[in-house]
Tab-separated table of C-alpha atoms in Angstrom:
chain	number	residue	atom	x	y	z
A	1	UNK	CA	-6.041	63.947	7.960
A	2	UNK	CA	-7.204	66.127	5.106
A	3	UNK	CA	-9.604	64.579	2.492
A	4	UNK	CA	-10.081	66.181	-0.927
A	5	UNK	CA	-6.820	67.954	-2.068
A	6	UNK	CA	-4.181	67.042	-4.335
A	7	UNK	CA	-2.280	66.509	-1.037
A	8	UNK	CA	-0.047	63.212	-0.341
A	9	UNK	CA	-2.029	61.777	2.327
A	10	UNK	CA	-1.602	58.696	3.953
A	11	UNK	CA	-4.857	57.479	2.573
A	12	UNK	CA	-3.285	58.352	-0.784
A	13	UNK	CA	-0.299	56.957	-0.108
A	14	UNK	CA	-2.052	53.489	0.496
A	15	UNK	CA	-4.316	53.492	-2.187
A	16	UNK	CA	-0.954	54.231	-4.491
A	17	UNK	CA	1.077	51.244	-3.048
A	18	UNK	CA	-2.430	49.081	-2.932
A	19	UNK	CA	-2.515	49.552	-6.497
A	20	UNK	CA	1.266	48.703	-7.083
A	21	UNK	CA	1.389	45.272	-5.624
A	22	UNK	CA	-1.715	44.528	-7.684
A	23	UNK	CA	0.307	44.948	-10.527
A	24	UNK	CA	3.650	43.605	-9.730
A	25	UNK	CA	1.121	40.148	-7.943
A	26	UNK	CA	-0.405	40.018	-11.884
A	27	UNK	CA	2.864	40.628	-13.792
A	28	UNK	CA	4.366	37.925	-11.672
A	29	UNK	CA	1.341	35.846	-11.911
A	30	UNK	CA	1.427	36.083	-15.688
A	31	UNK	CA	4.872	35.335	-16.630
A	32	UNK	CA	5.106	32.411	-13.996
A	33	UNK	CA	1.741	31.101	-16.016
A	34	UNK	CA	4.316	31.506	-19.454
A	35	UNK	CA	6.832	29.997	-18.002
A	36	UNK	CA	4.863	26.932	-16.461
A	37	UNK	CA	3.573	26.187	-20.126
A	38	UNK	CA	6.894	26.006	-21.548
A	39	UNK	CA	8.339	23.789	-18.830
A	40	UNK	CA	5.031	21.360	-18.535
A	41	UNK	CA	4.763	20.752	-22.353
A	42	UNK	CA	8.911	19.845	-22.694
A	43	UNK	CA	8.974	18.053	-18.722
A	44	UNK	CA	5.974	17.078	-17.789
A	45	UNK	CA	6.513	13.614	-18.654
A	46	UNK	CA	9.617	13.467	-16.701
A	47	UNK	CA	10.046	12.242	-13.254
A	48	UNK	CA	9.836	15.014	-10.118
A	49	UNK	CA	13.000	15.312	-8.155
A	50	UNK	CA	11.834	17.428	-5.152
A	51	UNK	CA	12.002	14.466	-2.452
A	52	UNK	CA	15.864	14.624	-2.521
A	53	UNK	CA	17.190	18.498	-1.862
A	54	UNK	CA	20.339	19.047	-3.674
A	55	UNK	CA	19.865	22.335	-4.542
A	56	UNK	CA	19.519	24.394	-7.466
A	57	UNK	CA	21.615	25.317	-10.066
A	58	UNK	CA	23.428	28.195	-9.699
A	59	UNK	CA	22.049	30.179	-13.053
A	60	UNK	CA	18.523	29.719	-11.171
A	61	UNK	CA	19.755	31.541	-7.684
A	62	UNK	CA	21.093	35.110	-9.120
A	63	UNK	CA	18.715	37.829	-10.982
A	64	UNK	CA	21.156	37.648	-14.015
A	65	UNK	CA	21.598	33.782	-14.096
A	66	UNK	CA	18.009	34.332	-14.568
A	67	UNK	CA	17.400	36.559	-16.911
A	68	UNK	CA	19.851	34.591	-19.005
A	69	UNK	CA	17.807	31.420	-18.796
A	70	UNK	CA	14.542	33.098	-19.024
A	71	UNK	CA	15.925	35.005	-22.736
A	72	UNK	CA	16.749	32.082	-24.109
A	73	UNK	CA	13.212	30.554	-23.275
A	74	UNK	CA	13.972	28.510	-21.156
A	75	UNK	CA	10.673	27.097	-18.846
A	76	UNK	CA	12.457	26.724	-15.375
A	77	UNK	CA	14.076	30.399	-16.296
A	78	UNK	CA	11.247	31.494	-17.260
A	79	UNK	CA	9.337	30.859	-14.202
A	80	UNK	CA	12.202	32.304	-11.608
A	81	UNK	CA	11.693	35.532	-13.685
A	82	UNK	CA	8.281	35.560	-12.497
A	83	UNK	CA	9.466	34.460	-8.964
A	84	UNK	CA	11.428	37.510	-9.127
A	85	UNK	CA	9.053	39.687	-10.280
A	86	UNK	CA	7.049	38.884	-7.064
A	87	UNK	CA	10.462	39.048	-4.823
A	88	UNK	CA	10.717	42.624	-6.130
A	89	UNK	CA	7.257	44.102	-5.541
A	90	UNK	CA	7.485	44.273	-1.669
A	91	UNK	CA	11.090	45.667	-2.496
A	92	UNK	CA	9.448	48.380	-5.024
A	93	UNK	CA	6.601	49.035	-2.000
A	94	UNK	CA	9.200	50.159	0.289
A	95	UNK	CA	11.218	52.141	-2.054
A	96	UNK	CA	8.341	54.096	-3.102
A	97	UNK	CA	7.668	54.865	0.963
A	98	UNK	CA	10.535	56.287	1.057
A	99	UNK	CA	9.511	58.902	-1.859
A	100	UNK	CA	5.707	59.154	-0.284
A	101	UNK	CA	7.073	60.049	3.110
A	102	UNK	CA	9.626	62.507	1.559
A	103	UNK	CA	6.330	64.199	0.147
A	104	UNK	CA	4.930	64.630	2.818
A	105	UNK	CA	7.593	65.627	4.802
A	106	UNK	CA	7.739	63.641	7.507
A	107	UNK	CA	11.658	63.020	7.735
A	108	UNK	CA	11.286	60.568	10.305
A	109	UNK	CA	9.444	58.115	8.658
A	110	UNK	CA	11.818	59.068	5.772
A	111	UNK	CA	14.795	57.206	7.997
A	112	UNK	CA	12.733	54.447	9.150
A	113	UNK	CA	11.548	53.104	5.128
A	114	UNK	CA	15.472	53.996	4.263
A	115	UNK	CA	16.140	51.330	7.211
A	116	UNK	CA	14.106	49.079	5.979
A	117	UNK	CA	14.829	49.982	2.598
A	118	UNK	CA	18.409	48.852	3.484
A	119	UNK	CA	17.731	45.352	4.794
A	120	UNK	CA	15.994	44.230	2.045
A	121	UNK	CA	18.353	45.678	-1.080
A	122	UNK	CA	21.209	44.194	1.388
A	123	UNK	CA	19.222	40.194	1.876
A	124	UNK	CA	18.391	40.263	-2.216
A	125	UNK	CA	22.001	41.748	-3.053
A	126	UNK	CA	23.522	38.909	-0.528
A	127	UNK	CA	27.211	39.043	0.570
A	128	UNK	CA	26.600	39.572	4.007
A	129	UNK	CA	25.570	36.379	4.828
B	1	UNK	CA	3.709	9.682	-11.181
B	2	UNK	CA	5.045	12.459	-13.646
B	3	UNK	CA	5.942	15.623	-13.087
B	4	UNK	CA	2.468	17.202	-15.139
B	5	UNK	CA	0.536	14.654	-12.908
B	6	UNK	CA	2.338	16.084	-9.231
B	7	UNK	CA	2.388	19.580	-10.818
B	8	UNK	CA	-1.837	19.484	-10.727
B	9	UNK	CA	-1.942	17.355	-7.914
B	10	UNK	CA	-0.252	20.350	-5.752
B	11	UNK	CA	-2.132	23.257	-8.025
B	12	UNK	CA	-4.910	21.921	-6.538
B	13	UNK	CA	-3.810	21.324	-2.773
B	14	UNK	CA	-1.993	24.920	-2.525
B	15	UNK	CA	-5.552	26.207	-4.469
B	16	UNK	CA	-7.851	24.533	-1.484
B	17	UNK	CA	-4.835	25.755	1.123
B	18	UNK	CA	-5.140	29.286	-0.157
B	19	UNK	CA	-9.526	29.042	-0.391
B	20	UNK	CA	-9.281	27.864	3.290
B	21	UNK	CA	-6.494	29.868	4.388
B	22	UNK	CA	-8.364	33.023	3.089
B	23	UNK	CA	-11.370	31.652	4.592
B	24	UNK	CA	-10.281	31.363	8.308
B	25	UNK	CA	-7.834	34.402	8.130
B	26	UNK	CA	-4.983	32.133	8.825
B	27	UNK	CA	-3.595	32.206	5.879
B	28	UNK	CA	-3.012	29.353	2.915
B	29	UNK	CA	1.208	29.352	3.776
B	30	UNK	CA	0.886	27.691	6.686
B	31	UNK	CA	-0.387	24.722	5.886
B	32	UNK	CA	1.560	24.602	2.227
B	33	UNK	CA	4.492	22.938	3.859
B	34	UNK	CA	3.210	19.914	6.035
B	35	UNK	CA	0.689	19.068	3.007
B	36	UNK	CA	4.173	19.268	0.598
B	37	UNK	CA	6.221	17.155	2.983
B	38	UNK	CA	4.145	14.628	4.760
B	39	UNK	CA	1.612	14.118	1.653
B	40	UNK	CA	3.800	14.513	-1.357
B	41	UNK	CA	7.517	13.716	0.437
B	42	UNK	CA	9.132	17.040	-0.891
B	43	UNK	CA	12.017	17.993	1.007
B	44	UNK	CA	11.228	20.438	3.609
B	45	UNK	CA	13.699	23.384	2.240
B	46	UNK	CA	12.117	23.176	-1.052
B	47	UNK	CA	8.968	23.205	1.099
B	48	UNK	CA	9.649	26.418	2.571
B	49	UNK	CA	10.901	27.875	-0.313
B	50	UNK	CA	8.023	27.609	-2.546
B	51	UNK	CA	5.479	28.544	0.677
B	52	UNK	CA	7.757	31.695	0.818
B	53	UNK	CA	6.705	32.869	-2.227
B	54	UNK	CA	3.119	32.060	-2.207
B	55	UNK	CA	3.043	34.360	1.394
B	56	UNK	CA	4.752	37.497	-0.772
B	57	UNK	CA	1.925	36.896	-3.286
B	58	UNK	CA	-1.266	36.346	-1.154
B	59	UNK	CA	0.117	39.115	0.881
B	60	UNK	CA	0.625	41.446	-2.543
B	61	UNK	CA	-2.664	40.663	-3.500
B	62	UNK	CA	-5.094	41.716	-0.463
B	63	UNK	CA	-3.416	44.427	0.549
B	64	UNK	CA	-5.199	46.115	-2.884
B	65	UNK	CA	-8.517	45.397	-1.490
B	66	UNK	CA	-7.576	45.963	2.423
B	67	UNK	CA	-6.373	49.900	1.513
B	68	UNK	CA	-9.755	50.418	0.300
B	69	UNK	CA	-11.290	50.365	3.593
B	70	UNK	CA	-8.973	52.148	5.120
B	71	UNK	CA	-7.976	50.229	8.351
B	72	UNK	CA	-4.321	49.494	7.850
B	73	UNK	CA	-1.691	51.950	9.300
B	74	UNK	CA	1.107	52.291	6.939
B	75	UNK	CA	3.586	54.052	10.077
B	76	UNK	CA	3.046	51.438	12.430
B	77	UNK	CA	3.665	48.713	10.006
B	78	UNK	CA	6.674	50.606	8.615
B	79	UNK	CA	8.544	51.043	11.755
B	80	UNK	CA	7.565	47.170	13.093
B	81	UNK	CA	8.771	46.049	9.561
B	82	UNK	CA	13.023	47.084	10.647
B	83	UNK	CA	11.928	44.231	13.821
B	84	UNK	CA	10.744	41.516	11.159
B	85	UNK	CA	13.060	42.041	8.296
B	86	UNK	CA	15.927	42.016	10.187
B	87	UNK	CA	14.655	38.800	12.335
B	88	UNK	CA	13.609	37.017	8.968
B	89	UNK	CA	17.239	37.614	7.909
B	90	UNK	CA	18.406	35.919	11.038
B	91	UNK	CA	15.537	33.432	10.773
B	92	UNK	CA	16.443	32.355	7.487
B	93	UNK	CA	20.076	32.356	8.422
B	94	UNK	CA	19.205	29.727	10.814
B	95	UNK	CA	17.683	27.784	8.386
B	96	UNK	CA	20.681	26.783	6.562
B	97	UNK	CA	22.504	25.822	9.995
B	98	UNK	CA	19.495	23.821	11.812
B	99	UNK	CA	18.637	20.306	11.208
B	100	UNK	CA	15.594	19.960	9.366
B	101	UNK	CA	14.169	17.564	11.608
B	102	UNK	CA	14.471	20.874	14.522
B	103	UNK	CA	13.108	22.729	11.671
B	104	UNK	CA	9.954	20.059	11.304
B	105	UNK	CA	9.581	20.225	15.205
B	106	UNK	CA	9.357	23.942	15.504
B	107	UNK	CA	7.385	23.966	12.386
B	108	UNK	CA	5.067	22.020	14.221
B	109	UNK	CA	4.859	24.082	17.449
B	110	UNK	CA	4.318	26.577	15.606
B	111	UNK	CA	1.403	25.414	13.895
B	112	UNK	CA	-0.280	23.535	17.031
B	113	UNK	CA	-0.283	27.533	18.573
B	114	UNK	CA	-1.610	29.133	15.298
B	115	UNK	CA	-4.826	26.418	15.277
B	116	UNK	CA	-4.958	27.288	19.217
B	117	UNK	CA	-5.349	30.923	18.894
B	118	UNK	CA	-7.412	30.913	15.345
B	119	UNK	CA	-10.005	28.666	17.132
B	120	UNK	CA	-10.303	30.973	19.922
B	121	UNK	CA	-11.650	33.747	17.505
B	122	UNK	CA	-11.834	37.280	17.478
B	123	UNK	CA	-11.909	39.635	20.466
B	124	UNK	CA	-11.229	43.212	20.945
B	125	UNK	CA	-8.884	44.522	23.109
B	126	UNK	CA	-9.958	47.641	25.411
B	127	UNK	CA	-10.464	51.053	23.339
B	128	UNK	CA	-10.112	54.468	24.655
B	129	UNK	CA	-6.460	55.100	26.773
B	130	UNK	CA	-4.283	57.578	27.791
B	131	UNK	CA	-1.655	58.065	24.930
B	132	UNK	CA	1.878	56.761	25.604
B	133	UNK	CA	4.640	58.847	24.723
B	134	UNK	CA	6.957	56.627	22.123
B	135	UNK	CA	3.549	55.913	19.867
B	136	UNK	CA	3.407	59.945	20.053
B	137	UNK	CA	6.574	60.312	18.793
B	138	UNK	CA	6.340	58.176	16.406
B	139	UNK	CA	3.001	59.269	15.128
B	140	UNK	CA	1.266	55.883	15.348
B	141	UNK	CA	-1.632	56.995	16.796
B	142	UNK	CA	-4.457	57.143	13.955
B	143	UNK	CA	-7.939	56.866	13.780
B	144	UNK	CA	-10.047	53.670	11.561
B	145	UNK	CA	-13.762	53.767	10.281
B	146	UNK	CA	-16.399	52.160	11.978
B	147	UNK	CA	-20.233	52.718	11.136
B	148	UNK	CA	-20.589	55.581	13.712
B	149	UNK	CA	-18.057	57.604	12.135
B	150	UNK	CA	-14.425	57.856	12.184
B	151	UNK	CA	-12.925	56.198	16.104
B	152	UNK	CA	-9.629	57.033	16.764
B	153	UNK	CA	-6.918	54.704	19.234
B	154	UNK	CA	-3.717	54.834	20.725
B	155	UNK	CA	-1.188	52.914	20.671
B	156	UNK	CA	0.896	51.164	23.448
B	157	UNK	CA	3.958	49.266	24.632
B	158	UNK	CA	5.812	50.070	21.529
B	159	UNK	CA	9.099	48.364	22.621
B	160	UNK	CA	7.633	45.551	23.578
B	161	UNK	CA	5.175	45.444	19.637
B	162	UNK	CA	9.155	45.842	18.363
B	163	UNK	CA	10.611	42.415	20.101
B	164	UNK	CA	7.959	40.542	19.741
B	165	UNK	CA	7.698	41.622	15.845
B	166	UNK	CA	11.676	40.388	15.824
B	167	UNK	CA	10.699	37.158	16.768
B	168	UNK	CA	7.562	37.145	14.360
B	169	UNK	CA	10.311	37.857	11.497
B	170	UNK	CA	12.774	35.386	12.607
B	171	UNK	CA	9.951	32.555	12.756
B	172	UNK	CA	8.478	33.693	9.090
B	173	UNK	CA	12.524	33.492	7.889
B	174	UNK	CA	13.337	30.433	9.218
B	175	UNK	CA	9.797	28.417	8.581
B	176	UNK	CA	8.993	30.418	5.318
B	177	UNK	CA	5.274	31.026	6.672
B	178	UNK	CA	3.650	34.669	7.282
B	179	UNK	CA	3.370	34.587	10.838
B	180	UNK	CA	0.222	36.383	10.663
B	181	UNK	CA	-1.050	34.912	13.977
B	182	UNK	CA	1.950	36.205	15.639
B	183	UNK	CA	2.214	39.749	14.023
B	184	UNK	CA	-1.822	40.166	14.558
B	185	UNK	CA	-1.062	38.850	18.808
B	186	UNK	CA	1.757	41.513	18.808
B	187	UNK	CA	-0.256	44.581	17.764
B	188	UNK	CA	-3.515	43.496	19.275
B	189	UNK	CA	-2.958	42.131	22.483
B	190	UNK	CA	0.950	43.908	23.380
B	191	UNK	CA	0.455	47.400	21.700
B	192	UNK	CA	-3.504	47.486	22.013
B	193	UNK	CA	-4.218	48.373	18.582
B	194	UNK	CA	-7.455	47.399	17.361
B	195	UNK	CA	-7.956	43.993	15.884
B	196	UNK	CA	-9.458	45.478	11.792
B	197	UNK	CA	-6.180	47.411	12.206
B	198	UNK	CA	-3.805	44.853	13.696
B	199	UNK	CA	-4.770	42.084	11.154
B	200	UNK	CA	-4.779	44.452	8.044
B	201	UNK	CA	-1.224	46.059	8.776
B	202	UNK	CA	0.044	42.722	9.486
B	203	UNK	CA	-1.095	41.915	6.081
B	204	UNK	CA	0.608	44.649	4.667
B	205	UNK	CA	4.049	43.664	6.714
B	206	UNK	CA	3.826	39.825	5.549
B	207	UNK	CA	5.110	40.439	2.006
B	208	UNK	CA	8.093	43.071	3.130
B	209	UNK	CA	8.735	40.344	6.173
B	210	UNK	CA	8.840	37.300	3.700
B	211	UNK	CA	10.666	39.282	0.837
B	212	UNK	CA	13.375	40.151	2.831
B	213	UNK	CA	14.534	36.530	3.846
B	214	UNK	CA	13.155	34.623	0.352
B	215	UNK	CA	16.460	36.856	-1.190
B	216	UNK	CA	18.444	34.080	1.000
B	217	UNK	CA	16.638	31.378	0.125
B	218	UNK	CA	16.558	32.076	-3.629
B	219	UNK	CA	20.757	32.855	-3.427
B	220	UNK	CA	21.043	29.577	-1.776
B	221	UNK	CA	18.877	27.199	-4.808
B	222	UNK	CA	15.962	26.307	-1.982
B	223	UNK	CA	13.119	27.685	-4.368
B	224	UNK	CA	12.656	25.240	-7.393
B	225	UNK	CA	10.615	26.673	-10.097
B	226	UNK	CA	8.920	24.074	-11.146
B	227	UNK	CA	7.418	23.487	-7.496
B	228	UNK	CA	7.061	26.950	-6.637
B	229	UNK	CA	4.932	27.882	-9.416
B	230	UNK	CA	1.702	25.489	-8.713
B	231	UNK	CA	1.927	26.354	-5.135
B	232	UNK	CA	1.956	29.971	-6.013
B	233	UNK	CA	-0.790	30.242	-8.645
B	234	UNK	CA	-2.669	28.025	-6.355
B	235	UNK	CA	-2.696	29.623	-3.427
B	236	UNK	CA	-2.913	33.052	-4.863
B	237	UNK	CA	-6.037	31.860	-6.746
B	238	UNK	CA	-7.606	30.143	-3.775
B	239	UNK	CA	-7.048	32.761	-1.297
B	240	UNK	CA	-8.880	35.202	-4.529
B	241	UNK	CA	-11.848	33.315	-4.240
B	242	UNK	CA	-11.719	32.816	-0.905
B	243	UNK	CA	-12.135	36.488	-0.253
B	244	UNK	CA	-14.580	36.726	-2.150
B	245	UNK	CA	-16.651	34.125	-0.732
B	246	UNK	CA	-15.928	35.647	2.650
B	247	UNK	CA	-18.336	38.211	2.523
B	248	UNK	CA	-21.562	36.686	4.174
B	249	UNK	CA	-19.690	33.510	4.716
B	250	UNK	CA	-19.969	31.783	8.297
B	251	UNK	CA	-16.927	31.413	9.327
B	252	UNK	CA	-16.703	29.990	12.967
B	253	UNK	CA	-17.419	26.145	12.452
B	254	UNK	CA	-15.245	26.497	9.226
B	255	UNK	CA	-12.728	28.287	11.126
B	256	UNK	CA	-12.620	25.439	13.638
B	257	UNK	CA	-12.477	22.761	11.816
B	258	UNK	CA	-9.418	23.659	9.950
B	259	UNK	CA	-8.299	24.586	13.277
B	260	UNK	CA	-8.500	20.864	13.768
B	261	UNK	CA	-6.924	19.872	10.381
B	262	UNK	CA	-3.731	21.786	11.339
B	263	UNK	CA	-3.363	20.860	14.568
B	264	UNK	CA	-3.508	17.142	13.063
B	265	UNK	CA	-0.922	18.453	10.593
B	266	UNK	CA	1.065	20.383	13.150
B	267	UNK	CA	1.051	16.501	15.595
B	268	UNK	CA	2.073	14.757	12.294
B	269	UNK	CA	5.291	17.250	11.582
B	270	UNK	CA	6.600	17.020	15.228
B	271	UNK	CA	6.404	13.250	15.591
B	272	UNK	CA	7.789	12.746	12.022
B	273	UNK	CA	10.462	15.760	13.023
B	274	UNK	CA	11.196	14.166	16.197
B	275	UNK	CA	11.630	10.240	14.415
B	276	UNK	CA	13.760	11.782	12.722
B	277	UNK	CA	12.068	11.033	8.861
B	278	UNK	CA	11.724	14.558	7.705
C-alpha cells in the first residue's frame, strides 16, 4: 500500500466512507430527534398500541408515502424520514465503493460492490418479493 | 401507562442495551427484542423491526472510529457482504411466512449461543500460513497494525467464510439482530483472519447486512415510528458512551455477567416461544 500521495488507497477509501456514515448516523439521528418532539407533544398522552401487530399504514411503508407525511409535519412521518435516512446510508456506502474501486482500478471489486449494489437497490425498491 | 411514559421507559432500556452491548462487544440489538417483548409485551415483528434499525445505526456509527485504526478490510467484507445480503433477503422473507412463536424459539437459540461464545472471550487463531489461492485472487490478503510494526495474514477457506456468511445474513434478516457473533466466528475461526480484523469488518458488514432486509420490513409496516425511534436514539447513544468508556474498562466479569443476563433472556424467549404466548 502506498502512504502519502493523492492516490485512492484503501486506507483512503475507508477513512472516506468512515466519515460518510458519520454523517448520514447524525442526519438520521437529528431528524428522528424532530420528529419524536412533534409526535410526543401531540401523542404522548395517548395509549401505545405496539402489543397488538396490525401493521402500519401504508403512507408509512414507501419513501414517498413518507416524504408526504413528513412535509406536511406530520410526527410519525417525520420520524420514518429519519428511519430512512439511516436505511439509505449503508445503501450510499456501497454505491460510493463502487466509484472508489473504479478509481483505483480494480475491476473486480468493481463487479462485486455492483452485486451488492444490486441486492440492496432491488430489497429497498421491493417487487421481487 | 401513556405513550410519553413507555416512550422513556424504552429510551432508557435500548440506552443501557446499547452501553452494555458496546461494552461486551456483543452488541445492544440483541438483547433489544426479548427486553421489548417479554418486559414491555410489544409484538415481536415490531420488535424486530425497530432492533433492525438500531443495528444499521450502531453499526454506522463505529465504523467512523474503527477506520481510524486501520484494522478493517474493506475487500473481504465487500465480497462476504453478496453471502449476507442476499441471505438477509431470504431471512427476512421467512419472517413474514414463520410463526412467531418459531421465530421466538430460534430467537432464543440464537441468543443462548451468542452468551456461550461471548463468555468464552477472545482468542487468536494461528498467524503465519501458506496463502490459499481463491483469497489471492481475490486480493484479501492484507496486512493490520500491531505495536511491532505493520503484520501481514492470509486468508483461508474462502468458500466456506461465503456459506457460513449466507447463513449469518439469513439469521440477521429473519431475527432483525447483527449477527456479529456469527460474522466475527466465520472470519476468525473458518477463514483464519485475525480476530482486530474479523470483528472490525464484521462491523462494517452489519449495517449493509441489516439494510438490505429492513427495505422488507419497512415495505411490509413492521417498523413503527414511534417505537423505533427511542430504541434507536437509545441504543445509538448507549453504545456512544459505551465506547468510550471501553478504553481502560475491565471487561471480562462485565462481559460475563451479561453473558448470564442473555442467556436468562434467551431461556425466557424459548419457553414463552414454545407455550406458545409470544
Amino acid at each position: 500500500m502506498t502512504h502519502g500521495s493523492i492516490e485512492w488507497t484503501d486506507r483512503r477509501v475507508e477513512v472516506i466512507i468512515g466519515t460518510l456514515l458519520r454523517a448520514g448516523v447524525v442526519a438520521a439521528a437529528v431528524v428522528v430527534l424532530a420528529g419524536a418532539a412533534v409526535y410526543l407533544v401531540r401523542h404522548g398522552a395517548a395509549a401505545p398500541h405496539y402489543a397488538v401487530f396490525q401493521g402500519e399504514p401504508t403512507d408509512l411503508r414507501t419513501p414517498s408515502g413518507i416524504l408526504a407525511d413528513a412535509a406536511t409535519l406530520q410526527g410519525r412521518g417525520i420520524i420514518q424520514l429519519g428511519l430512512l435516512i439511516l436505511l439509505a446510508t449503508p445503501v450510499a456506502r456501497v454505491a460510493f465503493s463502487v466509484f472508489a474501486f473504479a478509481m483505483e482500478r480494480d475491476s473486480l471489486y468493481v463487479v462485486v460492490t455492483l452485486i451488492v449494489l444490486a441486492v440492496l437497490v432491488l430489497s429497498l425498491a421491493g417487487g421481487m418479493l | 401507562m401513556n405513550t410519553l411514559e413507555l416512550t422513556l421507559l424504552i429510551w432508557l432500556g435500548s440506552l443501557l442495551a446499547g452501553f452494555l452491548g458496546a461494552l461486551t462487544g456483543l452488541g445492544g440489538g440483541i438483547i433489544i427484542t426479548p427486553l421489548l417483548t417479554l418486559a414491555f409485551g410489544v409484538d415481536i415483528r415490531y420488535a424486530i423491526g425497530a432492533t433492525l434499525v438500531s443495528v444499521i445505526a450502531t453499526s454506522s456509527g463505529a465504523a467512523a472510529a474503527y477506520v481510524k485504526e486501520g484494522f478493517s478490510n474493506i475487500r473481504i467484507g465487500m465480497f462476504l457482504e453478496i453471502a449476507t445480503t442476499v441471505g438477509a433477503v431470504v431471512g427476512a422473507s421467512l419472517a413474514a411466512r414463520l410463526p412467531t412463536t418459531t421465530i421466538a424459539v430460534i430467537f432464543g437459540t440464537v441468543l443462548l449461543y451468542s452468551a456461550y461464545v461471548s463468555s468464552r472471550g477472545v482468542h487468536e487463531s494461528a498467524g503465519d500460513s501458506q496463502p490459499d489461492r481463491l483469497a489471492t485472487l481475490l486480493r484479501m490478503d492484507s496486512s493490520y497494525p500491531t505495536p511491532e510494526g505493520p503484520r501481514s495474514y492470509h486468508v483461508h477457506a474462502v468458500p466456506t467464510g461465503f456459506g457460513l456468511m449466507f447463513g449469518a445474513g439469513a439469521l440477521s434478516g429473519l431475527l432483525g439482530i447483527g449477527s456479529g457473533a456469527l460474522k466475527v466466528i466465520a472470519m476468525d475461526q473458518a477463514m483464519r483472519i485475525p480476530f482486530k480484523v474479523s470483528t472490525t469488518t464484521s462491523n462494517f458488514m452489519i449495517g449493509v447486512t441489516a439494510a438490505a432486509s429492513a427495505g422488507i420490513y419497512l415495505r411490509r409496516g413492521y417498523i413503527d415510528p414511534g417505537l423505533a425511534m427511542p430504541v434507536m436514539l437509545g441504543v445509538l447513544m448507549g453504545s456512544m458512551i459505551g465506547a468510550r468508556v471501553l478504553a481502560g474498562a475491565r471487561t471480562r466479569v462485565l462481559r460475563l455477567v451479561f453473558g448470564v443476563v442473555v442467556a436468562v433472556l434467551a431461556i425466557e424467549m424459548i419457553y414463552h416461544g414454545l407455550t406458545g404466548r409470544l
